Short mmCIF file of C-alpha atoms and ligand atoms in Angstrom, two decimals:
data_model
loop_
_atom_site.label_atom_id
_atom_site.label_comp_id
_atom_site.label_asym_id
_atom_site.label_seq_id
_atom_site.Cartn_x
_atom_site.Cartn_y
_atom_site.Cartn_z
CA MET Y 95 59.89 78.45 115.80
CA ALA Y 96 63.23 77.97 114.46
CA LEU Y 97 66.85 78.76 115.55
CA TYR Y 98 68.76 81.10 113.52
CA VAL Y 99 72.39 81.89 113.50
CA GLN Y 100 73.14 85.23 111.94
CA LYS Y 101 76.71 86.25 111.29
CA PHE Y 102 77.57 89.87 110.39
CA GLY Y 103 81.01 90.59 108.96
CA GLY Y 104 83.16 93.78 109.65
CA SER Y 105 81.66 96.19 106.68
CA SER Y 106 78.14 95.14 108.13
CA VAL Y 107 78.80 96.65 111.38
CA ALA Y 108 81.20 99.34 110.52
CA ASP Y 109 79.69 102.09 112.32
CA ALA Y 110 76.54 103.18 114.37
CA GLU Y 111 74.27 103.34 111.55
CA CYS Y 112 75.33 100.01 110.34
CA MET Y 113 74.87 98.48 113.82
CA GLN Y 114 71.28 99.88 113.79
CA ARG Y 115 70.50 98.29 110.58
CA VAL Y 116 71.83 95.15 111.98
CA ALA Y 117 69.80 95.42 115.18
CA GLN Y 118 66.62 95.98 113.22
CA ARG Y 119 67.44 92.83 110.81
CA VAL Y 120 68.10 90.75 114.05
CA TYR Y 121 64.95 92.20 115.78
CA ASP Y 122 62.63 91.35 113.01
CA THR Y 123 63.82 87.76 112.89
CA LYS Y 124 63.09 87.61 116.54
CA GLN Y 125 59.56 89.08 116.15
CA GLU Y 126 58.87 86.61 113.51
CA GLY Y 127 58.90 83.98 116.38
CA HIS Y 128 62.45 82.76 116.02
CA SER Y 129 65.36 82.19 118.30
CA VAL Y 130 68.46 84.11 117.20
CA VAL Y 131 72.12 83.73 118.14
CA VAL Y 132 74.12 86.47 116.51
CA VAL Y 133 77.96 86.36 115.68
CA LEU Y 134 79.75 89.53 114.93
CA SER Y 135 83.10 90.40 113.51
CA ALA Y 136 84.96 93.56 114.71
CA MET Y 137 83.70 96.78 113.23
CA GLY Y 138 85.03 97.82 109.80
CA LYS Y 139 88.85 97.96 109.66
CA THR Y 140 89.41 97.33 113.32
CA THR Y 141 91.40 94.23 113.16
CA ASP Y 142 93.78 95.76 110.58
CA ASN Y 143 94.14 98.71 112.55
CA LEU Y 144 94.98 96.70 115.72
CA ILE Y 145 97.57 94.68 113.71
CA ASN Y 146 99.20 97.83 112.48
CA LEU Y 147 99.25 99.20 115.96
CA SER Y 148 100.99 96.36 117.24
CA LYS Y 149 103.55 96.39 114.57
CA GLN Y 150 104.51 100.06 115.40
CA VAL Y 151 105.72 98.91 118.95
CA ASN Y 152 107.15 95.63 117.88
CA PRO Y 153 107.76 94.09 114.43
CA GLN Y 154 107.17 90.41 115.48
CA PRO Y 155 104.60 90.58 118.44
CA ASP Y 156 104.30 87.82 120.56
CA GLU Y 157 101.25 85.73 119.47
CA ARG Y 158 99.57 85.25 122.81
CA GLU Y 159 99.55 89.05 123.32
CA MET Y 160 98.43 89.62 119.72
CA ASP Y 161 95.51 87.48 120.51
CA MET Y 162 94.52 89.57 123.60
CA LEU Y 163 94.66 92.72 121.22
CA LEU Y 164 92.60 91.32 118.42
CA ALA Y 165 90.01 89.80 120.38
CA THR Y 166 88.98 93.25 121.69
CA GLY Y 167 87.72 94.24 118.30
CA GLU Y 168 84.79 91.78 118.42
CA GLN Y 169 84.14 92.87 122.06
CA VAL Y 170 83.33 96.13 121.01
CA SER Y 171 81.01 94.94 118.39
CA VAL Y 172 78.85 92.66 120.49
CA SER Y 173 78.41 95.11 123.23
CA ILE Y 174 77.29 97.93 120.88
CA LEU Y 175 74.93 95.66 119.14
CA ALA Y 176 73.43 94.67 122.57
CA MET Y 177 72.91 98.31 123.37
CA ALA Y 178 71.32 98.98 119.98
CA LEU Y 179 68.87 95.88 120.38
CA HIS Y 180 68.04 97.18 123.98
CA ALA Y 181 67.17 100.49 122.41
CA LEU Y 182 64.59 98.75 120.11
CA GLY Y 183 63.24 97.10 123.18
CA ALA Y 184 64.54 93.83 122.48
CA GLU Y 185 66.30 91.53 125.51
CA ALA Y 186 69.80 90.96 124.46
CA VAL Y 187 73.00 89.58 125.90
CA SER Y 188 76.62 89.84 124.59
CA MET Y 189 79.24 87.17 125.14
CA THR Y 190 82.85 86.69 124.59
CA GLY Y 191 84.04 83.28 122.90
CA PRO Y 192 85.00 81.86 126.31
CA GLN Y 193 81.73 82.88 127.92
CA ALA Y 194 79.96 81.16 125.08
CA GLY Y 195 81.57 77.97 125.81
CA ILE Y 196 83.97 77.99 122.70
CA ALA Y 197 87.15 75.90 123.47
CA THR Y 198 90.21 76.05 120.94
CA ASP Y 199 93.70 74.56 120.62
CA SER Y 200 96.47 76.53 121.71
CA ALA Y 201 97.81 77.48 118.38
CA HIS Y 202 97.56 81.43 119.00
CA THR Y 203 96.40 83.61 116.12
CA LYS Y 204 95.16 80.36 114.24
CA ALA Y 205 93.60 78.48 116.59
CA LYS Y 206 91.13 75.64 115.89
CA ILE Y 207 87.73 75.24 117.76
CA MET Y 208 88.08 71.96 119.59
CA SER Y 209 84.54 72.00 121.27
CA ILE Y 210 81.70 74.03 122.43
CA GLU Y 211 79.83 73.81 125.58
CA PRO Y 212 76.66 75.94 124.81
CA ALA Y 213 74.75 75.70 128.09
CA ARG Y 214 75.00 79.28 128.78
CA ILE Y 215 73.95 80.36 125.24
CA LEU Y 216 70.75 77.79 125.62
CA GLU Y 217 70.01 79.17 129.08
CA ASN Y 218 69.68 82.85 127.65
CA LEU Y 219 67.64 81.55 124.72
CA GLU Y 220 65.39 79.78 126.96
CA LYS Y 221 64.76 83.15 128.63
CA GLY Y 222 63.86 84.75 125.29
CA ARG Y 223 67.19 86.85 124.78
CA ILE Y 224 68.98 87.31 121.63
CA VAL Y 225 72.43 85.97 122.33
CA ILE Y 226 75.23 87.92 120.72
CA VAL Y 227 78.80 86.01 120.56
CA CYS Y 228 82.20 87.50 119.53
CA GLY Y 229 83.21 85.92 116.48
CA PHE Y 230 86.99 84.88 115.94
CA GLN Y 231 87.86 83.83 119.49
CA GLY Y 232 87.69 81.08 122.10
CA ARG Y 233 89.41 79.84 125.48
CA SER Y 234 92.65 78.02 124.96
CA PRO Y 235 93.70 74.96 127.05
CA THR Y 236 95.71 77.50 129.12
CA ASP Y 237 92.63 79.49 129.66
CA ASP Y 238 94.00 82.33 127.55
CA ILE Y 239 92.03 83.91 124.86
CA ALA Y 240 93.00 82.65 121.20
CA THR Y 241 91.97 83.88 117.80
CA LEU Y 242 90.78 81.53 114.73
CA GLY Y 243 92.94 83.31 112.02
CA ARG Y 244 91.64 86.25 109.67
CA GLY Y 245 87.99 85.68 108.54
CA GLY Y 246 87.45 83.34 111.75
CA SER Y 247 84.14 84.69 112.64
CA ASP Y 248 82.53 82.67 109.64
CA THR Y 249 83.78 79.63 111.47
CA THR Y 250 82.34 80.71 115.02
CA ALA Y 251 79.21 80.94 113.18
CA VAL Y 252 79.15 77.51 111.57
CA ALA Y 253 80.39 75.82 114.84
CA LEU Y 254 77.83 77.39 116.96
CA ALA Y 255 75.22 76.50 114.29
CA ALA Y 256 76.48 72.84 114.43
CA ALA Y 257 76.60 72.78 118.25
CA LEU Y 258 73.05 74.26 118.72
CA LYS Y 259 71.66 72.19 115.79
CA ALA Y 260 70.45 75.44 114.35
CA ASP Y 261 67.95 75.43 111.74
CA ARG Y 262 69.63 78.25 109.64
CA CYS Y 263 73.19 79.62 109.48
CA GLN Y 264 73.00 82.94 107.69
CA ILE Y 265 76.39 84.74 106.83
CA PHE Y 266 75.68 88.20 106.02
CA THR Y 267 78.47 90.30 104.13
CA ASP Y 268 79.12 93.38 101.84
CA VAL Y 269 78.27 91.28 98.62
CA ASP Y 270 74.84 89.60 97.99
CA GLY Y 271 76.07 86.14 97.60
CA VAL Y 272 78.82 83.84 96.18
CA TYR Y 273 79.81 84.85 92.72
CA THR Y 274 81.68 82.98 89.98
CA ALA Y 275 84.79 85.22 90.84
CA ASP Y 276 85.40 88.00 93.05
CA PRO Y 277 82.76 90.75 91.86
CA ARG Y 278 85.16 93.52 92.76
CA ILE Y 279 87.67 92.21 90.17
CA VAL Y 280 85.54 90.44 87.37
CA LYS Y 281 82.51 92.87 86.76
CA GLN Y 282 80.59 90.36 84.84
CA ALA Y 283 80.89 87.76 87.58
CA SER Y 284 77.46 85.92 87.98
CA LYS Y 285 75.80 85.31 91.49
CA LEU Y 286 75.32 81.58 92.09
CA THR Y 287 72.05 80.48 93.65
CA THR Y 288 73.55 77.40 95.12
CA ILE Y 289 77.15 75.79 95.45
CA ALA Y 290 78.40 72.47 96.68
CA TYR Y 291 80.35 72.39 99.95
CA ASP Y 292 83.31 70.96 97.95
CA GLU Y 293 83.32 73.65 95.38
CA MET Y 294 82.96 76.36 98.13
CA LEU Y 295 85.73 74.77 100.13
CA GLU Y 296 88.03 74.92 97.15
CA LEU Y 297 87.23 78.48 96.25
CA ALA Y 298 87.74 79.56 99.84
CA SER Y 299 91.12 77.77 100.28
CA LEU Y 300 92.16 79.13 96.90
CA GLY Y 301 91.76 82.81 97.89
CA ALA Y 302 87.90 83.64 97.63
CA LYS Y 303 87.68 85.19 100.98
CA VAL Y 304 83.94 85.49 101.08
CA LEU Y 305 84.07 82.62 103.64
CA GLN Y 306 86.84 81.29 105.68
CA SER Y 307 87.74 77.87 104.34
CA ARG Y 308 87.44 76.10 107.82
CA SER Y 309 83.85 77.36 108.28
CA VAL Y 310 83.08 75.48 105.08
CA GLU Y 311 84.75 72.22 106.44
CA PHE Y 312 82.77 72.48 109.50
CA ALA Y 313 79.48 73.08 107.40
CA LYS Y 314 80.36 70.07 105.40
CA LYS Y 315 81.22 67.72 108.32
CA TYR Y 316 78.17 68.63 110.34
CA GLY Y 317 75.80 69.09 107.26
CA VAL Y 318 75.08 72.73 108.15
CA GLU Y 319 73.54 74.41 105.06
CA LEU Y 320 74.79 78.03 104.75
CA GLU Y 321 73.41 81.01 103.25
CA VAL Y 322 75.67 83.75 102.09
CA LEU Y 323 73.74 87.12 101.75
CA THR Y 324 73.99 90.96 101.87
CA SER Y 325 73.17 92.76 105.28
CA PHE Y 326 72.46 95.88 103.08
CA ASP Y 327 69.26 94.53 101.19
CA ARG Y 328 66.70 91.96 101.90
CA ILE Y 329 67.19 89.75 98.80
CA PRO Y 330 68.01 85.86 98.74
CA GLY Y 331 71.72 84.83 98.88
CA THR Y 332 73.65 81.88 97.84
CA VAL Y 333 73.05 78.47 99.62
CA VAL Y 334 76.08 76.41 100.18
CA LYS Y 335 74.99 72.70 100.49
CA GLU Y 336 75.56 69.15 99.81
CA GLU Y 337 76.08 68.24 96.06
CA VAL Y 338 73.17 67.29 93.99
CA GLU Y 339 73.46 65.27 90.89
CA ASP Y 340 72.84 68.05 88.20
CA MET Y 341 75.63 70.02 89.64
CA GLU Y 342 78.18 68.22 87.58
CA ASN Y 343 76.58 69.70 84.37
CA ILE Y 344 78.65 72.70 85.00
CA VAL Y 345 82.26 72.26 84.38
CA VAL Y 346 83.72 75.18 86.19
CA ARG Y 347 81.69 77.05 88.77
CA GLY Y 348 84.37 79.57 89.89
CA VAL Y 349 87.67 81.25 89.55
CA ALA Y 350 89.73 82.23 92.66
CA VAL Y 351 92.95 84.19 92.95
CA ASP Y 352 95.53 84.15 95.87
CA LYS Y 353 97.87 86.91 95.78
CA ASN Y 354 99.53 86.08 99.02
CA GLN Y 355 101.91 83.44 97.48
CA ALA Y 356 105.65 83.19 97.42
CA LYS Y 357 107.83 80.80 95.47
CA VAL Y 358 111.04 79.21 96.69
CA THR Y 359 113.51 77.39 94.42
CA ILE Y 360 116.33 75.33 95.90
CA GLN Y 361 118.96 74.86 93.34
CA ARG Y 362 121.03 71.72 92.52
CA VAL Y 363 120.15 69.53 95.47
CA PRO Y 364 121.64 65.85 95.05
CA ASP Y 365 118.97 63.70 93.74
CA ARG Y 366 119.20 60.93 96.69
CA PRO Y 367 116.59 59.56 99.11
CA GLY Y 368 116.08 61.80 102.31
CA VAL Y 369 116.68 65.30 100.87
CA ALA Y 370 112.97 66.22 100.37
CA ALA Y 371 112.13 64.57 103.71
CA THR Y 372 114.56 66.64 105.63
CA LEU Y 373 113.78 69.89 103.95
CA PHE Y 374 109.87 69.50 104.46
CA LYS Y 375 110.17 68.08 107.89
CA GLU Y 376 112.27 71.21 108.98
CA LEU Y 377 109.58 73.44 107.32
CA ALA Y 378 106.88 71.72 109.00
CA ALA Y 379 108.61 72.17 112.34
CA ALA Y 380 108.90 75.80 111.85
CA ASN Y 381 105.08 75.96 111.18
CA VAL Y 382 105.39 76.77 107.46
CA ASN Y 383 102.30 75.86 105.22
CA VAL Y 384 103.87 74.49 102.14
CA ASP Y 385 101.58 74.36 99.31
CA MET Y 386 102.65 73.25 95.67
CA ILE Y 387 105.93 71.36 95.15
CA VAL Y 388 107.52 70.63 91.95
CA GLN Y 389 110.84 68.82 91.43
CA ASN Y 390 112.66 69.03 87.98
CA VAL Y 391 114.07 66.09 86.14
CA SER Y 392 117.35 65.01 87.62
CA GLU Y 393 120.66 66.22 85.65
CA HIS Y 394 123.88 64.88 86.48
CA GLY Y 395 122.59 63.56 89.93
CA HIS Y 396 121.22 66.94 90.98
CA THR Y 397 117.77 68.70 90.74
CA ASP Y 398 115.92 71.88 91.50
CA ILE Y 399 113.02 71.75 94.13
CA SER Y 400 110.42 74.60 93.94
CA PHE Y 401 107.72 74.89 96.40
CA THR Y 402 105.24 77.82 97.35
CA VAL Y 403 104.31 79.22 100.77
CA PRO Y 404 102.06 81.90 101.91
CA ARG Y 405 103.94 85.18 101.32
CA ASP Y 406 103.54 86.34 105.08
CA GLU Y 407 105.51 83.05 106.00
CA ILE Y 408 108.61 83.86 103.67
CA ASN Y 409 110.86 85.04 106.35
CA ARG Y 410 110.24 82.01 108.40
CA THR Y 411 110.87 79.86 105.24
CA ARG Y 412 114.01 81.71 104.45
CA ALA Y 413 115.35 81.44 107.84
CA THR Y 414 114.78 77.67 107.80
CA VAL Y 415 115.92 77.00 104.12
CA ASP Y 416 119.06 78.95 104.45
CA GLY Y 417 120.02 77.02 107.46
CA LEU Y 418 119.81 73.77 105.64
CA LEU Y 419 121.52 74.49 102.34
CA GLU Y 420 124.86 73.32 103.40
CA SER Y 421 123.81 70.17 105.16
CA ILE Y 422 121.55 69.01 102.13
CA GLY Y 423 124.19 69.99 99.65
CA SER Y 424 122.42 72.56 97.72
CA ALA Y 425 123.94 75.46 95.48
CA GLY Y 426 121.67 78.11 96.65
CA ALA Y 427 118.06 79.17 97.04
CA THR Y 428 115.87 82.00 95.38
CA TYR Y 429 112.94 83.57 97.21
CA ASP Y 430 110.39 85.11 94.86
CA VAL Y 431 107.40 87.28 96.13
CA ASP Y 432 105.95 88.34 92.94
CA THR Y 433 103.70 85.25 92.36
CA ALA Y 434 100.01 84.53 92.54
CA LYS Y 435 97.90 81.35 92.27
CA VAL Y 436 94.99 81.60 90.11
CA SER Y 437 92.58 78.40 90.07
CA ILE Y 438 89.23 77.26 88.42
CA VAL Y 439 87.02 74.96 90.19
CA GLY Y 440 84.04 72.83 89.61
CA VAL Y 441 82.57 69.52 90.46
CA GLY Y 442 81.94 68.97 86.87
CA MET Y 443 85.58 68.42 86.06
CA ARG Y 444 85.23 64.98 87.18
CA SER Y 445 83.23 64.10 84.22
CA HIS Y 446 84.49 66.48 81.51
CA SER Y 447 87.74 66.28 79.87
CA GLY Y 448 89.83 69.11 77.92
CA VAL Y 449 89.52 71.58 80.85
CA ALA Y 450 93.33 72.01 81.50
CA TYR Y 451 93.95 72.37 77.93
CA LYS Y 452 91.29 75.19 77.63
CA MET Y 453 92.75 76.88 80.79
CA PHE Y 454 96.21 76.90 79.47
CA GLU Y 455 95.36 77.88 75.84
CA ALA Y 456 93.37 80.95 77.28
CA LEU Y 457 96.29 82.17 79.60
CA SER Y 458 98.75 81.63 76.56
CA ALA Y 459 96.62 83.50 74.21
CA HIS Y 460 96.98 86.45 76.62
CA LYS Y 461 100.79 85.78 77.20
CA ILE Y 462 100.46 84.80 80.75
CA ASN Y 463 103.18 82.38 81.62
CA VAL Y 464 102.40 79.29 83.82
CA GLU Y 465 105.09 78.72 86.22
CA MET Y 466 103.77 75.68 88.12
CA ILE Y 467 100.62 73.57 88.06
CA SER Y 468 98.56 71.58 90.69
CA THR Y 469 95.40 69.78 90.14
CA SER Y 470 92.77 67.62 92.22
CA GLU Y 471 89.79 66.15 91.22
CA ILE Y 472 87.59 69.37 91.22
CA LYS Y 473 90.26 72.13 90.64
CA ILE Y 474 93.22 73.38 88.57
CA SER Y 475 95.65 75.92 89.86
CA VAL Y 476 98.59 77.44 88.30
CA VAL Y 477 101.27 79.92 89.52
CA ILE Y 478 101.73 82.99 87.58
CA ARG Y 479 103.48 86.42 88.09
CA SER Y 480 101.41 88.39 90.47
CA ALA Y 481 101.08 91.36 88.14
CA TYR Y 482 98.81 89.24 85.88
CA ALA Y 483 96.62 87.83 88.81
CA ASP Y 484 93.54 90.02 88.04
CA GLN Y 485 93.81 89.66 84.37
CA ALA Y 486 94.19 85.98 84.54
CA MET Y 487 90.92 85.79 86.54
CA GLN Y 488 89.11 87.71 83.88
CA VAL Y 489 90.64 85.70 81.15
CA LEU Y 490 89.48 82.48 82.77
CA HIS Y 491 86.09 83.79 83.64
CA ASP Y 492 85.64 84.56 79.89
CA ALA Y 493 87.19 81.36 78.46
CA PHE Y 494 84.80 79.29 80.67
CA ASP Y 495 81.57 81.64 79.92
CA LEU Y 496 81.02 82.11 83.43
CA ASP Y 497 79.05 85.37 82.92
CA LYS Y 498 76.55 83.06 81.34
CA ILE Y 499 76.48 80.25 84.04
CA ASN Y 500 72.92 80.72 85.10
CA GLU Y 501 71.84 80.34 81.53
CA GLN Y 502 74.03 76.84 81.19
CA ALA Y 503 72.29 75.66 84.26
CA SER Y 504 68.62 75.94 83.11
P1 ADP F 247 83.08 90.14 105.89
O1 ADP F 247 83.78 91.27 106.37
O2 ADP F 247 81.63 90.20 105.63
O3 ADP F 247 83.50 88.64 106.41
P2 ADP F 247 84.83 89.50 103.63
O4 ADP F 247 85.73 90.91 103.04
O5 ADP F 247 85.56 88.70 104.49
O6 ADP F 247 83.38 90.03 104.37
O7 ADP F 247 84.26 88.67 102.52
C1 ADP F 247 83.61 89.42 101.34
C2 ADP F 247 84.52 89.68 100.24
O8 ADP F 247 84.85 88.59 99.64
C3 ADP F 247 83.86 90.49 99.10
O9 ADP F 247 83.78 91.90 99.39
C4 ADP F 247 84.39 90.17 97.73
O10 ADP F 247 85.38 91.16 97.36
C5 ADP F 247 85.24 88.82 98.25
N1 ADP F 247 85.04 87.81 97.40
C6 ADP F 247 86.18 86.96 96.91
N2 ADP F 247 85.71 86.13 95.99
C7 ADP F 247 84.49 86.02 96.11
C8 ADP F 247 83.34 85.31 95.39
N3 ADP F 247 83.71 84.44 94.43
N4 ADP F 247 82.10 85.73 95.59
C9 ADP F 247 81.83 86.73 96.47
N5 ADP F 247 82.66 87.51 97.05
C10 ADP F 247 83.95 87.30 96.92
N1 LIG F 248 87.93 90.34 112.76
C1 LIG F 248 88.51 89.25 112.18
C2 LIG F 248 89.29 89.59 111.00
O1 LIG F 248 89.16 90.71 110.41
C3 LIG F 248 87.59 88.07 111.90
C4 LIG F 248 86.61 88.28 110.97
O2 LIG F 248 86.20 89.32 110.59
O3 LIG F 248 86.04 87.17 110.60
O4 LIG F 248 89.79 88.71 110.36
MG1 MG F 249 85.21 87.56 106.16
#
């Protein structure tokens, strides 16, 4: 008898019929003799709708209240699934994040899980019950409800799998696995049988929203093997796991695009020690997540500094930067929200050369201009105009023959 953690995303629990399908699947796992902990997202587009509702009454809602609001979405899901399981004759109990013993830090709307005290879950499993936990939420140090950022139910599932030492962690979604690119954008994307934690971590943090990146961090840290699979069919998905030797044979395993990007350029700042330190210290204090940073060659003692931030943090960024321009001696700043980041990822990049050249050549052949570049051992990212984002993904997918990746592997 094994312990399964099964997580179902928003589109898998979108309506009553979906809930019944999920209930049947969970029930079947239980009937096979396994213990099951289920983690659910809010139904369909509930979270988006709640965010829109809040903005209608206040353009900048208080973050504690936002968490009170958003956490309700998952509560609807877990209670409905419990009722659907009861209708099948199963014993099931639903729990909020705090009831399940999930403790977070106090960063409302993007909290991190700090610890899990699973006694109540274990007690219920012992009694033979299916335990259904609200994804995306936990209790903050001040005893408030906190949410884990968009896509956070993935992280709840992996963290629970680690805390409970589950035998399997299955992430059910609306695609049947992890692909070489978003299959909704690149029609010839290939489904991967396996992918290394590090590759999945890069893809997820570079825009492939199939898994929240923090969930992959947890999985890697605690050695939780994840399976990403569809809730609409009973076929094997993609296993995310420790890297094995032959994974380096594939140079590029996937392409990701992030359209939530903005580029800031601070013009003509004096080229002297301390300017960058002041700027990025203030941005950090304003809770802005700075990503790529480029400083131009100095001319006549002045230089331009460009950096990227998430587009939804641009107002905070602008307020901070505008307030600093005079004190750092800059001539002015520009804020550009028509940018996107496109990235290629693969552990094989460590041992193969010419990858950057091939990427830039493919983009230039399609007249896609590269504005910024950043690299790590296993990824190359470029900033381009957002209008070309999907095309760039397709171009890079073609350039690295990712439609034939499963032939390359064999
Ligand atoms: P859920 O609601 O189940 O959490 P998400 O919408 O968060 O589902 O994630 C699934 C979506 O991720 C897919 O519908 C797909 O469009 C997108 N996606 C982006 N990149 C990839 C990729 N490389 N492989 C699979 N899906 C991807
Ligand atoms: N409901 C939350 C969201 O839409 C969390 C999740 O689905 O993982 O982001
Ligand atoms: Mg998701």
